[in-house]
mmCIF file of C-alpha atoms in Angstrom:
data_model
loop_
_atom_site.group_PDB
_atom_site.id
_atom_site.type_symbol
_atom_site.label_atom_id
_atom_site.label_comp_id
_atom_site.label_asym_id
_atom_site.label_seq_id
_atom_site.Cartn_x
_atom_site.Cartn_y
_atom_site.Cartn_z
ATOM 1 C CA MET D 1 -61.415 64.378 17.836
ATOM 2 C CA ARG D 2 -59.352 66.409 20.678
ATOM 3 C CA LYS D 3 -62.663 68.666 21.742
ATOM 4 C CA GLN D 4 -64.840 65.574 22.105
ATOM 5 C CA ILE D 5 -62.651 63.873 25.158
ATOM 6 C CA PRO D 6 -63.610 66.833 27.374
ATOM 7 C CA ASN D 7 -66.811 66.925 25.988
ATOM 8 C CA LEU D 8 -67.278 63.176 27.047
ATOM 9 C CA ALA D 9 -65.913 63.472 30.175
ATOM 10 C CA GLY D 10 -67.794 66.309 31.223
ATOM 11 C CA GLY D 11 -70.651 64.507 30.286
ATOM 12 C CA ILE D 12 -69.753 61.213 32.063
ATOM 13 C CA PHE D 13 -69.295 63.556 35.384
ATOM 14 C CA LEU D 14 -72.301 64.915 34.829
ATOM 15 C CA ILE D 15 -74.148 61.623 34.679
ATOM 16 C CA ILE D 16 -72.398 60.329 37.810
ATOM 17 C CA LEU D 17 -73.649 63.566 39.674
ATOM 18 C CA LEU D 18 -77.260 62.732 38.920
ATOM 19 C CA ILE D 19 -77.634 59.220 39.617
ATOM 20 C CA PHE D 20 -74.924 59.707 42.555
ATOM 21 C CA PRO D 21 -78.174 60.787 45.064
ATOM 22 C CA LEU D 22 -80.518 58.059 43.644
ATOM 23 C CA THR D 23 -78.140 55.226 44.253
ATOM 24 C CA TYR D 24 -75.853 56.568 47.508
ATOM 25 C CA GLY D 25 -77.613 54.644 50.468
ATOM 26 C CA ALA D 26 -75.264 55.223 53.211
ATOM 27 C CA ALA D 27 -75.538 57.073 56.809
ATOM 28 C CA ASP D 28 -73.435 60.024 56.039
ATOM 29 C CA TYR D 29 -75.627 60.770 53.229
ATOM 30 C CA ASP D 30 -76.446 64.086 54.818
ATOM 31 C CA TYR D 31 -72.901 64.678 55.120
ATOM 32 C CA ILE D 32 -71.986 63.705 51.850
ATOM 33 C CA MET D 33 -74.754 65.897 50.401
ATOM 34 C CA HIS D 34 -74.695 69.280 52.551
ATOM 35 C CA ILE D 35 -70.266 69.120 51.053
ATOM 36 C CA LEU D 36 -71.540 68.688 47.316
ATOM 37 C CA ILE D 37 -74.213 71.683 47.787
ATOM 38 C CA THR D 38 -71.827 73.756 49.537
ATOM 39 C CA GLY D 39 -69.245 72.923 46.503
ATOM 40 C CA PHE D 40 -71.861 74.003 44.171
ATOM 41 C CA PHE D 41 -72.701 76.947 45.562
ATOM 42 C CA TYR D 42 -68.951 77.955 46.095
ATOM 43 C CA ALA D 43 -68.643 77.220 42.098
ATOM 44 C CA ILE D 44 -71.408 79.503 41.002
ATOM 45 C CA LEU D 45 -70.137 82.185 43.134
ATOM 46 C CA ALA D 46 -66.285 82.267 41.864
ATOM 47 C CA ALA D 47 -67.765 81.723 37.994
ATOM 48 C CA SER D 48 -70.400 84.668 38.308
ATOM 49 C CA TRP D 49 -67.385 86.661 40.082
ATOM 50 C CA SER D 50 -64.860 85.547 37.425
ATOM 51 C CA MET D 51 -67.064 86.447 34.862
ATOM 52 C CA LEU D 52 -67.647 89.968 36.061
ATOM 53 C CA SER D 53 -64.506 91.263 37.068
ATOM 54 C CA GLY D 54 -62.145 89.224 34.785
ATOM 55 C CA TYR D 55 -64.703 89.620 31.754
ATOM 56 C CA ALA D 56 -66.241 92.479 32.473
ATOM 57 C CA GLY D 57 -63.528 94.215 33.944
ATOM 58 C CA GLN D 58 -65.836 95.754 36.768
ATOM 59 C CA PHE D 59 -65.524 95.617 40.258
ATOM 60 C CA SER D 60 -68.787 94.756 42.697
ATOM 61 C CA PHE D 61 -69.274 94.422 46.160
ATOM 62 C CA GLY D 62 -72.754 92.950 45.193
ATOM 63 C CA HIS D 63 -71.978 89.026 45.142
ATOM 64 C CA MET D 64 -70.314 89.032 48.588
ATOM 65 C CA GLY D 65 -72.987 91.590 50.138
ATOM 66 C CA PHE D 66 -75.758 89.439 48.919
ATOM 67 C CA MET D 67 -73.869 86.168 50.097
ATOM 68 C CA ALA D 68 -73.240 87.762 53.281
ATOM 69 C CA ILE D 69 -76.957 88.984 53.890
ATOM 70 C CA GLY D 70 -78.159 85.395 52.552
ATOM 71 C CA ALA D 71 -75.653 83.608 55.302
ATOM 72 C CA TYR D 72 -76.620 85.930 57.794
ATOM 73 C CA THR D 73 -80.309 85.440 57.427
ATOM 74 C CA THR D 74 -79.757 81.716 57.205
ATOM 75 C CA GLY D 75 -78.112 81.584 60.690
ATOM 76 C CA LEU D 76 -80.592 83.423 62.558
ATOM 77 C CA PHE D 77 -83.409 81.026 61.120
ATOM 78 C CA CYS D 78 -81.499 78.303 61.768
ATOM 79 C CA HIS D 79 -80.828 79.176 65.536
#
């Protein structure tokens, strides 16, 4: 029973996240989506960094390097 509660809460949270873009129609929709996308981006980056350095015990500048190159390129194209 104890393992089912986190699974159920996670499932409900995922359903809310999947339905949210379809139902939210306020004027600040672009801002909310920008915040969510940025948050998920950093969550994926942190999870991959945690896997590499925490579980594997390796140190890599590749994650930050590719993120920096992508951010710089995006800044050039958006300006």
